[in-house]
Coordinates of C-alpha atoms in Angstrom, one line a residue:
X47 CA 0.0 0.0 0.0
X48 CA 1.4 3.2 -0.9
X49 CA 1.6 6.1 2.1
X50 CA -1.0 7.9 4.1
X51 CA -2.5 11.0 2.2
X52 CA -1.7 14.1 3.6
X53 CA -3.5 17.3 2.8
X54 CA -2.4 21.1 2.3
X55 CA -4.2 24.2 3.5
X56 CA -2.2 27.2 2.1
X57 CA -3.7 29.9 1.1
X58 CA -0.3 32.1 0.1
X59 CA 3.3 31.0 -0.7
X60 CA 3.7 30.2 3.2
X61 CA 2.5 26.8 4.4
X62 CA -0.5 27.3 6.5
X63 CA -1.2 25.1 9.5
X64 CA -5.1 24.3 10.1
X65 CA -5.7 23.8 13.8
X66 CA -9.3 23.0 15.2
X67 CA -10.9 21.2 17.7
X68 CA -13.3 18.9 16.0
X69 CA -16.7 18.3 17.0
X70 CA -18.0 14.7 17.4
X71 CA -20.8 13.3 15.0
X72 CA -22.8 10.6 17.1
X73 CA -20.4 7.2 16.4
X74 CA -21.4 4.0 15.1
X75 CA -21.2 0.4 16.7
X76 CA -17.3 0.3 16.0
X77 CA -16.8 3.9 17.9
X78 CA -16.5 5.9 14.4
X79 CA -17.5 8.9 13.9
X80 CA -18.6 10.3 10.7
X81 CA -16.5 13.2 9.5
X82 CA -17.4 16.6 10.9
X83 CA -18.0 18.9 8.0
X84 CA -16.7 22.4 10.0
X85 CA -13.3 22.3 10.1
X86 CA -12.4 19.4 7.5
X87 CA -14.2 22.1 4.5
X88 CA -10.6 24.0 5.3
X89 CA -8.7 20.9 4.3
X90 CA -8.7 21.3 0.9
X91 CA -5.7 21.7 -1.4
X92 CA -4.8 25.1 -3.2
X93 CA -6.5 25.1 -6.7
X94 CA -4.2 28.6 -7.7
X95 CA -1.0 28.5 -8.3
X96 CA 1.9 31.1 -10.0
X97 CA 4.4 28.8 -11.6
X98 CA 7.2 30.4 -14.1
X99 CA 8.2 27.6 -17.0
X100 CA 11.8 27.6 -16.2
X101 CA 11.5 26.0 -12.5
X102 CA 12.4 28.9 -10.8
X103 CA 9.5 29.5 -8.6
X104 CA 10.2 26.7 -6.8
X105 CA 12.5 28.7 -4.9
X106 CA 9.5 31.4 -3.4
X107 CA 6.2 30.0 -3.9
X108 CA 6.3 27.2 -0.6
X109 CA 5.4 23.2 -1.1
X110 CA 1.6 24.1 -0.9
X111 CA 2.0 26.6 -4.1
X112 CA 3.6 24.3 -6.5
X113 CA 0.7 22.5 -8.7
X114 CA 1.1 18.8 -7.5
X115 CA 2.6 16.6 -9.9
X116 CA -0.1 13.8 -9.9
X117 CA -3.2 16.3 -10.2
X118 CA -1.5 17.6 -13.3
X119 CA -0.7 14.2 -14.6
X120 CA -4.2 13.8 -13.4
X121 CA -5.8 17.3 -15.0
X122 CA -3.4 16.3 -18.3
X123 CA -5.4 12.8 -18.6
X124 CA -8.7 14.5 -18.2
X125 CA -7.6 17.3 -20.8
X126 CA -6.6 14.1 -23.3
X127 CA -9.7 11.9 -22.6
X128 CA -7.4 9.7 -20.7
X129 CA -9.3 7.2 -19.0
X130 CA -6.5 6.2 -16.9
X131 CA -4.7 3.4 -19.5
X132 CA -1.9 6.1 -20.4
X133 CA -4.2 6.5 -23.9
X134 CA -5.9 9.4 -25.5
X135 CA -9.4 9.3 -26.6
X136 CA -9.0 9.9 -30.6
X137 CA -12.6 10.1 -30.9
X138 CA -13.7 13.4 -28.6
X139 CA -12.2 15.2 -25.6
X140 CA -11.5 18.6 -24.4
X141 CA -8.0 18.2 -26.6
X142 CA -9.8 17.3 -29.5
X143 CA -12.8 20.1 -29.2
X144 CA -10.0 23.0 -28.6
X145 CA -7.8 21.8 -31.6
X146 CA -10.7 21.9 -33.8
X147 CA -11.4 25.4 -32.8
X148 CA -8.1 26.4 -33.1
X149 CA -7.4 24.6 -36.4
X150 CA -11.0 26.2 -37.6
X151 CA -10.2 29.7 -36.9
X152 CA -6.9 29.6 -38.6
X153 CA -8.6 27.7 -41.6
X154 CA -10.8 30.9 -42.2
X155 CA -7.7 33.0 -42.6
X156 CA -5.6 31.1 -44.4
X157 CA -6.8 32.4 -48.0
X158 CA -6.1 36.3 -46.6
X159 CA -2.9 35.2 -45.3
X160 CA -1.7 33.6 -48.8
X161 CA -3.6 36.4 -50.9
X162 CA -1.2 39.3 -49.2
X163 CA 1.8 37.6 -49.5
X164 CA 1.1 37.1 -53.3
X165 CA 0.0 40.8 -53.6
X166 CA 3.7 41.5 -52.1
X167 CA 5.2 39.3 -54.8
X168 CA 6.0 36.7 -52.1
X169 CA 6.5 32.8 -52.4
X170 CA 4.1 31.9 -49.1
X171 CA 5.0 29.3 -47.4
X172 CA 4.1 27.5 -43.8
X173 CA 6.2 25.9 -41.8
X174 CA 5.1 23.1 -39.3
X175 CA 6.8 20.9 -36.3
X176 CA 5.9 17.3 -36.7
X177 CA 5.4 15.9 -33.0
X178 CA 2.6 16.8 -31.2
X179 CA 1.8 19.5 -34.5
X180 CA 1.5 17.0 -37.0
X181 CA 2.1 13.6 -35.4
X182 CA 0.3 13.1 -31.9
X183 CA 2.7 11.9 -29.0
X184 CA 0.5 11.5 -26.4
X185 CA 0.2 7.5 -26.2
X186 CA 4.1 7.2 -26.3
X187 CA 4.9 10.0 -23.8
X188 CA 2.2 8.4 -21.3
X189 CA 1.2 4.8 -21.3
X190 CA 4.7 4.0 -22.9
X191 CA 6.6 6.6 -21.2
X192 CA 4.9 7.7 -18.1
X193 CA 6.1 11.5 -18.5
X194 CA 9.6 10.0 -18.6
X195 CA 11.4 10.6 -21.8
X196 CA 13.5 7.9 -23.3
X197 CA 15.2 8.6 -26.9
X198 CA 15.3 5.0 -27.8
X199 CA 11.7 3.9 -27.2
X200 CA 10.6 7.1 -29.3
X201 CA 12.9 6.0 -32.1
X202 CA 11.2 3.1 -32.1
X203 CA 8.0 4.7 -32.3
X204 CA 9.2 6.8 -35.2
X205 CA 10.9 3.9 -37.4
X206 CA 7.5 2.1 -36.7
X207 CA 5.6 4.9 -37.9
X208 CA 3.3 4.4 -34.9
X209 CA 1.9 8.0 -34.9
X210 CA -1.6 9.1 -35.9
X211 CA -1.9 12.8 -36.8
X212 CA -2.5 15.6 -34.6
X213 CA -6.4 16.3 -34.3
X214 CA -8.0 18.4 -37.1
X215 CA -4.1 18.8 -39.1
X216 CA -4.5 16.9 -41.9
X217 CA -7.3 19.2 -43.0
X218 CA -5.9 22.2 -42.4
X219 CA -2.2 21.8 -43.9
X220 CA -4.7 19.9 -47.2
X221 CA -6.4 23.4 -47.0
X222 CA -2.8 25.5 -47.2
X223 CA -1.7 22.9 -49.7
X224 CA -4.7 23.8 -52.4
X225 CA -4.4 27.2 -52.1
X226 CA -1.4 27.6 -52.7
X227 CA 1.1 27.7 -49.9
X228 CA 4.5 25.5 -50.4
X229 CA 4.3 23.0 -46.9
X230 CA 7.7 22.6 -45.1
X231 CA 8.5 20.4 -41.9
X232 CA 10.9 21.2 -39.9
X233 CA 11.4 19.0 -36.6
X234 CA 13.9 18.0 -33.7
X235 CA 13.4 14.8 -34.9
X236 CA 17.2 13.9 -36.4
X237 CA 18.1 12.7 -40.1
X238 CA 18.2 9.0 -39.2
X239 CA 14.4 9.9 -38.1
X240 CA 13.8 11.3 -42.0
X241 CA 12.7 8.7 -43.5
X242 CA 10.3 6.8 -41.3
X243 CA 8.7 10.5 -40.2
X244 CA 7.4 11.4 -43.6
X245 CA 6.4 8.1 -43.9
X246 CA 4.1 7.8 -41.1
X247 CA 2.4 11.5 -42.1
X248 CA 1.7 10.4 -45.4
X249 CA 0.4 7.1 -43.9
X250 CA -2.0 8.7 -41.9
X251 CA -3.1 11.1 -44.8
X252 CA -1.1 14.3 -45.5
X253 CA 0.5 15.1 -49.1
X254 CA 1.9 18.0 -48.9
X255 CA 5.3 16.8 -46.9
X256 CA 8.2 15.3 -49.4
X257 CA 11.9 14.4 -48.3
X258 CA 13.3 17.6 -50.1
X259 CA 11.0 19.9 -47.8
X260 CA 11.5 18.4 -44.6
X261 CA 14.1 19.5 -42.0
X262 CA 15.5 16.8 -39.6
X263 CA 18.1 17.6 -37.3
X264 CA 22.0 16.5 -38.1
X265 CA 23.2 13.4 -35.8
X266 CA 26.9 14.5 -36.5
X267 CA 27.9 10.8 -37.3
X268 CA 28.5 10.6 -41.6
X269 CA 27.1 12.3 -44.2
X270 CA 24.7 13.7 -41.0
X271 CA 26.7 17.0 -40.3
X272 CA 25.2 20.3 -38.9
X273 CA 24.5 22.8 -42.8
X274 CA 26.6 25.9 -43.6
X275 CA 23.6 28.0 -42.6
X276 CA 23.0 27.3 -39.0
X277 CA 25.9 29.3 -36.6
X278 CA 25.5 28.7 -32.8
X279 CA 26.6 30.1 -29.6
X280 CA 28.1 27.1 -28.4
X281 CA 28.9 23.6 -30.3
X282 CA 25.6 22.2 -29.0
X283 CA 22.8 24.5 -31.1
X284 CA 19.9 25.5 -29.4
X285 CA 16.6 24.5 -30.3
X286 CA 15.9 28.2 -31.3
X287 CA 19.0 28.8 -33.2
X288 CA 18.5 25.4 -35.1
X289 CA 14.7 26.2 -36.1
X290 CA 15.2 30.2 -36.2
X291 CA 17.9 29.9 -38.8
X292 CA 16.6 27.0 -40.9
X293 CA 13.3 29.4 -41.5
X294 CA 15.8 32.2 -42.4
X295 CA 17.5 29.8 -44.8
X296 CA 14.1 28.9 -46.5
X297 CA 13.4 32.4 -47.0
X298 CA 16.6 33.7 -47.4
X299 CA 18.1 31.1 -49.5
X300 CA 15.3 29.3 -50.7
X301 CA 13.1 32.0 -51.5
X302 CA 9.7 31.8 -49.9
X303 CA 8.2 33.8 -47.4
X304 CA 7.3 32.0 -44.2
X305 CA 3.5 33.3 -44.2
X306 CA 2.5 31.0 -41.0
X307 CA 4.8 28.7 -38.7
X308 CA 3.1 26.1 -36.7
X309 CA 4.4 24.6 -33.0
X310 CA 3.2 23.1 -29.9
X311 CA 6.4 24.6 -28.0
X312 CA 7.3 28.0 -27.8
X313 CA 10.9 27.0 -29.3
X314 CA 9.2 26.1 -31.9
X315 CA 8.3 29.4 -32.6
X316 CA 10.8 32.0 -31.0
X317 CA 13.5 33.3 -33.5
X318 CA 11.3 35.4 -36.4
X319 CA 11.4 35.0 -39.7
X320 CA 7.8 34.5 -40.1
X321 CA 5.3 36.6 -40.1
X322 CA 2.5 34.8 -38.3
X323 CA 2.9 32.4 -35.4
X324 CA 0.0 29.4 -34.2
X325 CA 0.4 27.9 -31.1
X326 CA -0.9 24.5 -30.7
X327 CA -1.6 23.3 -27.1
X328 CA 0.6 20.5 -25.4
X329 CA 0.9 20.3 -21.4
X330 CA 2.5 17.4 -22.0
X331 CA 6.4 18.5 -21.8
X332 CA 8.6 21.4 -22.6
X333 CA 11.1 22.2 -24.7
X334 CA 12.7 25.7 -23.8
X335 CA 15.4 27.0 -25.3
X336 CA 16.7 30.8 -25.3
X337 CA 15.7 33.4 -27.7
X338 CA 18.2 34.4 -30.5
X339 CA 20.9 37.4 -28.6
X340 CA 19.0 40.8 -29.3
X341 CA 15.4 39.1 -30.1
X342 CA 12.8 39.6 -27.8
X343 CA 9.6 38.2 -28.3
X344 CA 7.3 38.5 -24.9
X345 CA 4.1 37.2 -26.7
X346 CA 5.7 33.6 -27.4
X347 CA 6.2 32.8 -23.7
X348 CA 4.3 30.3 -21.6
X349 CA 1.3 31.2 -18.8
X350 CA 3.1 31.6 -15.5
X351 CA -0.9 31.6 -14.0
X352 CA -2.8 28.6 -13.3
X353 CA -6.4 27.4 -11.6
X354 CA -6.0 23.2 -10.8
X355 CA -8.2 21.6 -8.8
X356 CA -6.5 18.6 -7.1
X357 CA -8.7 15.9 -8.7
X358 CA -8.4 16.5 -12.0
X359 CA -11.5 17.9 -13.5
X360 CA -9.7 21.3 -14.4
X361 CA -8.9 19.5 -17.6
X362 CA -12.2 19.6 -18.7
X363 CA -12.4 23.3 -18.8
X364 CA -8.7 25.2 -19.3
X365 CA -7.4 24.1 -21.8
X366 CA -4.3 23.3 -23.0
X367 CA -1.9 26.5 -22.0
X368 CA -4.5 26.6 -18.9
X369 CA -2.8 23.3 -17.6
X370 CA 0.8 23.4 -15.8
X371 CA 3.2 21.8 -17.9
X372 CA 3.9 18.7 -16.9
X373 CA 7.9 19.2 -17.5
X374 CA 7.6 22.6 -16.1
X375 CA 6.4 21.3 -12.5
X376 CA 8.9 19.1 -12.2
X377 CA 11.7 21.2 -12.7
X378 CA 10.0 23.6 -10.2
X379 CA 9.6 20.3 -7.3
X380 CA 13.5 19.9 -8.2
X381 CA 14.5 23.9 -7.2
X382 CA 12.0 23.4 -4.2
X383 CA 13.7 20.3 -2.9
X384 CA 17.5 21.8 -4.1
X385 CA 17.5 18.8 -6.6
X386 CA 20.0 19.7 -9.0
X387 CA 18.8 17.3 -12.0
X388 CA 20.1 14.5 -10.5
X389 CA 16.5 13.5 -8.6
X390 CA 18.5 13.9 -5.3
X391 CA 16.9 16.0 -2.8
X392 CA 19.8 18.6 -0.8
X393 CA 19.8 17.2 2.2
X394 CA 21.3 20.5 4.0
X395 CA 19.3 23.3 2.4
X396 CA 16.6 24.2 0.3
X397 CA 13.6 25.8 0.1
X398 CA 12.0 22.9 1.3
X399 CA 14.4 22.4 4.2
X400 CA 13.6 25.9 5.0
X401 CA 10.1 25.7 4.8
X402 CA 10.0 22.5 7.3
X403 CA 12.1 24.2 9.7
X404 CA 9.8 27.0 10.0
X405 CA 6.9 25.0 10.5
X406 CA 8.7 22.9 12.9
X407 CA 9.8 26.3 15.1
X408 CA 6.1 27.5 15.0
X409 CA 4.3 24.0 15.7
X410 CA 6.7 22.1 18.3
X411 CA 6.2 24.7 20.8
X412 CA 2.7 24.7 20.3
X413 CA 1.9 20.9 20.4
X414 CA 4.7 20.9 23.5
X415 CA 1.8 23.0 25.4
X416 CA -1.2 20.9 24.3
X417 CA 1.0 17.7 25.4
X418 CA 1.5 19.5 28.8
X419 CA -1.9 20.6 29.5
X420 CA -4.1 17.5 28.4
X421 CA -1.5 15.4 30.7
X422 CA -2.0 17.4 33.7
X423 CA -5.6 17.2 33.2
X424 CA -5.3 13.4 32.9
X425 CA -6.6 13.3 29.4
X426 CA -3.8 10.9 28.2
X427 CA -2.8 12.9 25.3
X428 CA -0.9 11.3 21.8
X429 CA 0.2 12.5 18.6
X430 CA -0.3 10.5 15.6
X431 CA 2.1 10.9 12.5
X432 CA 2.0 9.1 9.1
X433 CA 5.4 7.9 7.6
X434 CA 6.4 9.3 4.2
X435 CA 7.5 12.4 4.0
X436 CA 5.8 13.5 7.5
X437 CA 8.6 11.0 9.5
X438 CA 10.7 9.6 6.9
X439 CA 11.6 11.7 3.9
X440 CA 10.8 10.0 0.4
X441 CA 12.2 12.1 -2.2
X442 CA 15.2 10.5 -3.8
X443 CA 13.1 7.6 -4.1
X444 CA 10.1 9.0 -5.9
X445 CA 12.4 11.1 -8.5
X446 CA 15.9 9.6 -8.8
X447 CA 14.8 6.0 -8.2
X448 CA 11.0 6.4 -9.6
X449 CA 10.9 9.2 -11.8
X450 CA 7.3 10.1 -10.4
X451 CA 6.1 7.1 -11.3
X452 CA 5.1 5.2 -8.3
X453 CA 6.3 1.5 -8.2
X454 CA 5.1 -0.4 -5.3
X455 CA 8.1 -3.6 -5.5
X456 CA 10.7 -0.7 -5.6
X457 CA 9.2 1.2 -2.7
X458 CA 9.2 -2.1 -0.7
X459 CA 12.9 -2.5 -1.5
X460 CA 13.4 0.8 0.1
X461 CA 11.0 0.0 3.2
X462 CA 12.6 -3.2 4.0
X463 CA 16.2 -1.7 3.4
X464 CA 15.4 0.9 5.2
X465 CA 16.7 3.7 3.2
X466 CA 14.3 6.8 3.8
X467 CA 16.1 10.3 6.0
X468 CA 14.0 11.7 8.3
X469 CA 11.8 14.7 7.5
X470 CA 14.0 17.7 8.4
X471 CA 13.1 18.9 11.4
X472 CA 10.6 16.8 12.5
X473 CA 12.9 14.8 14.7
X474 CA 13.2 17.4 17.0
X475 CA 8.9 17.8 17.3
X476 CA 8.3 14.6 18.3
X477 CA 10.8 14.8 21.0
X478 CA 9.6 18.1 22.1
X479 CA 6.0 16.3 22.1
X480 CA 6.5 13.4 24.4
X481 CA 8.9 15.1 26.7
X482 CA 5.6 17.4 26.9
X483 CA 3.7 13.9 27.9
X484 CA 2.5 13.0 24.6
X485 CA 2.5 8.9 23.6
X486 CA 3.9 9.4 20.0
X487 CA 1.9 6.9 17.3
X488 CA 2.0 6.0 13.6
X489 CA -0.5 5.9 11.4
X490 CA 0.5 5.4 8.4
X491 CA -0.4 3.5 4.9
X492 CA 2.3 1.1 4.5
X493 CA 1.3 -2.2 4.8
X494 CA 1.6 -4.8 8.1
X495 CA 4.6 -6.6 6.5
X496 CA 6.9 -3.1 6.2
X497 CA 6.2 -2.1 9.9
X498 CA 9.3 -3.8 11.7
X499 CA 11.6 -2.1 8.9
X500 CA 9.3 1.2 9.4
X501 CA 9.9 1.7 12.9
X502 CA 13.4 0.3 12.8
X503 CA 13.9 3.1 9.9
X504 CA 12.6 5.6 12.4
X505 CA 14.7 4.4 15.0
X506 CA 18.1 4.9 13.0
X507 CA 17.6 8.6 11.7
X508 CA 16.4 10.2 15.2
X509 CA 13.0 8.4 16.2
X510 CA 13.5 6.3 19.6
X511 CA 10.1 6.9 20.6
X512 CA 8.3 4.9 18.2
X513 CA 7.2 1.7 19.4
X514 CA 4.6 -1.1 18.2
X515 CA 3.1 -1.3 21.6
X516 CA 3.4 1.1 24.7
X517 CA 2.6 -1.5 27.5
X518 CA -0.6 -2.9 26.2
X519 CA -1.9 -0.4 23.1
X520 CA -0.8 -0.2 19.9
X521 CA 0.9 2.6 19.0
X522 CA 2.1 1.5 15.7
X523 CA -0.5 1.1 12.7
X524 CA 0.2 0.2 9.5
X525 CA -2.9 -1.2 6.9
X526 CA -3.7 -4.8 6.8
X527 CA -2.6 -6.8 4.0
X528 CA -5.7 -9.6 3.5
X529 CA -3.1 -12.0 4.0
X530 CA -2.8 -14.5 7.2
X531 CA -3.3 -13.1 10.2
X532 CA -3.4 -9.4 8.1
X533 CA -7.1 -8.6 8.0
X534 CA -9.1 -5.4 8.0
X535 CA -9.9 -4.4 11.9
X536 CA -13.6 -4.7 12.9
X537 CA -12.8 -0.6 14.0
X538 CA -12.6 0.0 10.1
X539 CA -15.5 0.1 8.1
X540 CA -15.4 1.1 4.6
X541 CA -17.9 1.8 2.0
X542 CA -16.6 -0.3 -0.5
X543 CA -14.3 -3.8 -0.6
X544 CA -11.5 -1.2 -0.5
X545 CA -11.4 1.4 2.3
X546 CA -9.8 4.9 1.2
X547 CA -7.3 6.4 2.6
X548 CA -9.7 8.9 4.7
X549 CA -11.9 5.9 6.4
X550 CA -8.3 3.7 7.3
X551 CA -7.2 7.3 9.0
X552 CA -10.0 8.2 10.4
X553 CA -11.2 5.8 11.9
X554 CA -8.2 4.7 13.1
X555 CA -7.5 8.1 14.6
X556 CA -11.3 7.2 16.4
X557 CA -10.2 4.0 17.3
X558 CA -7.0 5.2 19.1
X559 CA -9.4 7.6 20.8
X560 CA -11.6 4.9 22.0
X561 CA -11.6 2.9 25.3
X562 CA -10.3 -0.5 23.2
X563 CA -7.4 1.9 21.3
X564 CA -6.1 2.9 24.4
X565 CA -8.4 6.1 25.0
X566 CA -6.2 8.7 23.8
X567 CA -6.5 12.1 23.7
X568 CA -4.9 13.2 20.0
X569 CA -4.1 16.6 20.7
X570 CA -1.9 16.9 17.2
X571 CA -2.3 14.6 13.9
X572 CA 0.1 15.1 11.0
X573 CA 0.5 14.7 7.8
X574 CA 1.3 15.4 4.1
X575 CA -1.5 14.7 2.6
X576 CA -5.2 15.7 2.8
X577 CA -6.5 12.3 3.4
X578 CA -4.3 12.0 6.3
X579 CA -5.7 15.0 8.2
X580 CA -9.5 14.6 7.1
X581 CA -12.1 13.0 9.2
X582 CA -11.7 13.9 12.6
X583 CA -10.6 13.1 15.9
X584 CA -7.9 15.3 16.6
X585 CA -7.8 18.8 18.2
X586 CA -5.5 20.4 15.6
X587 CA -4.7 18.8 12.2
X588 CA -0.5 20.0 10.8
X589 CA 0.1 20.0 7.1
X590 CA 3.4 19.3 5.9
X591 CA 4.4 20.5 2.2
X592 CA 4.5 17.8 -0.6
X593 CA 4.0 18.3 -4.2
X594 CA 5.9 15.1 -5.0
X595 CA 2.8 12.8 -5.2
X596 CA -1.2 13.0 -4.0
X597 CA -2.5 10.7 -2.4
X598 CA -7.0 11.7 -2.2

């Protein structure tokens, strides 16, 4: 089972803490409680968010103001008609309807567009990328890929020709093609590629691209070497400087006049020498590259503003530029966690580091004085904590081991080898806590099997006061496995075969409170996700930043 869900309550940059006393719903024959509607209404993530395509406001927007990587993935699926297989619906979905609008409008203004260059004695000409322009990636990039790009499956794709056109292209470059315009490709996709990419776009039904007209990218290795007409900064070109000066040597040298040049990346379109741009919509990943020296062009940048809602369903309704960039978010969860492209988290300092600390300095003092006070009122007070990345710090094993794409056998590799740092700071809360008089328990969604090698994880980076049993209540819970002896507590009842996150945690939390659990008092309950934190029983609920994974 993959960790406890952990929710986030900010309302600015700053990580905001929810605290409440919770009022009890009337409980049912296991001694749950039904959620009290009050204070969990607060614990809801943030659905707006500021987020600058280069990474960089990972370093001043605070965990709870980066978009969450699995409700874009999520919002990108929705967006692509996804239904959760990794495949795009090619039949209708909010990426279909906005291309066809798109592709319309431009359609109505293509005969103006090639009429003026023709009064102006002009050659007109468009130019067009090929993936995700005039080939569709999607099903490579996510059910083959999973957001994680790797140059030799995508050549297999190419040489297979496994790519069915972009939504409502064919028509429109057809349309250009009759009246008149001369249709060039010009790609990142290298010479090797040549071949096997014009194949596939006549296989799936354009005309207008030939061999002669289509611009692949040099290899270096051969024949293959970079053309007289492309100069770069440094020996590695640029995507801007390779696309920017190939259109200026089909105007230039060739003759035309590029009347319209079609991308789904801004790279694709940065550099002039055209006179009309079309950007086609692809949250899918990023290409950046710099502007040529001396050209600036603030229209062709991306949306730095953003409205997500944590489940998804903002797909459905913002299309394609409305969506955070999948590429984009995690280059800003690498500046937040100090990752410097390696997918290992700086241990020492980073925004997040910082951010932890904070919260640590405001909330240990403050759980300290509830630990105090419910003891000497004999109210047996606790704090409950979930594991990952509230305790035990997952990061290097969700980017540089998982690449964001959650992998249960690996993560029980790390469990049992016991790999994960503690969270900074926390260490030093949960002392303060049951020094205070606070029993310290886990909650947390690993499975039965993992908890010896959780707590004795916990133990090693700082933990001693995590226990399975303090004298004769558990203090330890981790979720049943339906194996053996593993079964689902009669204190858990769930809705459905399988329980969410919210009733495991909840009514745990309920059941700790109880008479059979130990009858607690939990003064504090913390957490990284939501679905940790919702439902009740505690008197103030601590959200710790995570924009790694979401767990609803």
């Amino acid at each position: 089972m993959r960790r406890s869900l952990r929710t986030a309550v900010a309302t600015s940059a700053a990580l905001l803490v929810v605290s409440a006393v919770l009022t009890a719903a009337p409980a049912d024959a296991h001694g749950w409680a039904p959620p009290a509607h009050g204070p969990d209404s607060s614990l809801t993530p943030r659905t707006h968010f500021t987020m600058a395509a280069d990474g960089s406001s990972g370093a001043t927007e605070g965990g709870e103001g980066i978009p969450n990587i699995d409700s874009v993935k999520k919002t990108v699926a929705t967006y692509y008609g996804d239904p959760g297989t990794g495949l795009a619906n090619r039949t209708d979905s909010p990426y279909i309807r906005e291309m066809r609008s798109i592709v319309d409008r431009e359609t109505r203004q293509l005969q103006g567009i090639h009429d003026r260059a023709v009064r102006h004695g002009q050659r007109p000409a468009i130019v067009l990328d090929a993936d995700d322009t005039t080939l569709w990636t999607y099903d490579m990039e996510v059910a083959d890929m999973h957001f994680v790009f790797d140059p030799a499956r995508q050549d297999e794709w190419v040489q297979d020709q496994r790519f069915p056109a972009t939504p409502s292209m064919v028509g429109f470059v057809d349309r250009a093609q009759a009246l008149g315009f001369t249709v060039f490709g010009l790609t990142g996709r290298t010479d090797d590629q040549k071949t096997a990419t014009v194949q596939n776009l006549a296989k799936v039904g354009y005309t207008a691209f030939s061999e002669d007209r289509f611009f692949t990218k040099w290899t270096g290795t051969g024949a293959s070497q970079q053309p007289s007409y492309i100069t770069c900064a440094a020996a590695k070109c640029t995507t801007v400087e390779y696309k920017a000066l190939t259109r200026k040597h089909i105007e230039q040298d060739l003759g035309y006049d590029i009347a319209l040049n079609v991308g789904d990346q801004w790279s694709d379109l940065q550099g002039g020498y055209a006179d009309r741009t079309l950007k086609l919509p692809n949250p899918t990943y990023s290409l950046p590259s710099a502007d040529l020296p001396g050209v600036h062009e603030p229209r062709l940048t991306p949306r730095t503003h953003f409205t997500m809602a944590a489940d998804g369903s903002s797909g459905a309704t913002q299309g394609g530029e409305g969506i955070p960039n999948v590429d984009s978010v995690k280059k800003t969860i690498a500046t937040y966690y100090g990752d410097p492209g390696t997918g290992l988290a700086d241990r020492t300092d980073s925004p997040y580091v910082r951010e932890t600390a904070q919260l640590v300095a405001r909330q240990a003092p403050a759980i300290a004085r509830q630990c105090a006070v419910a003891r000497s009122q004999h109210r047996n007070p606790a704090i409950v904590l979930d594991a990952d990345d509230t305790t035990l710090w997952t990061y290097d094993m969700e980017v540089a081991a998982m690449h964001f794409v959650f992998d249960p056998a690996l993560q029980d590799e790390w469990v049992r080898d016991q790999r994960f740092p503690a969270t900074p700071g926390m260490p030093t809360l949960v002392a303060a806590a049951q020094q205070a008089g606070c029993t310290v328990i886990g909650v947390t969604g690993r499975n039965e099997a993992q908890q010896d090698a959780t707590i004795a994880n916990l133990h090693a980076v700082g933990y001693p006061q995590f226990a399975a049993t303090t004298g004769e209540n558990r203090t330890y819970y981790t979720k049943w496995t339906g194996t053996g002896t593993s079964q689902q507590p009669s204190y858990v009842t769930c809705a459905a075969a399988k329980c969410t996150t919210i009733e495991y945690k909840a009514q745990t939390r309920a059941h700790i409170e109880s008479a059979a659990g130990g009858g607690y008092d939990v003064v504090a309950n913390l957490g990284d996700q939501y679905s940790d934190l919702i439902g009740g029983s505690a008197d103030r609920s601590v959200k710790l930043p995570n924009p790694t994974y979401y767990l609803p």
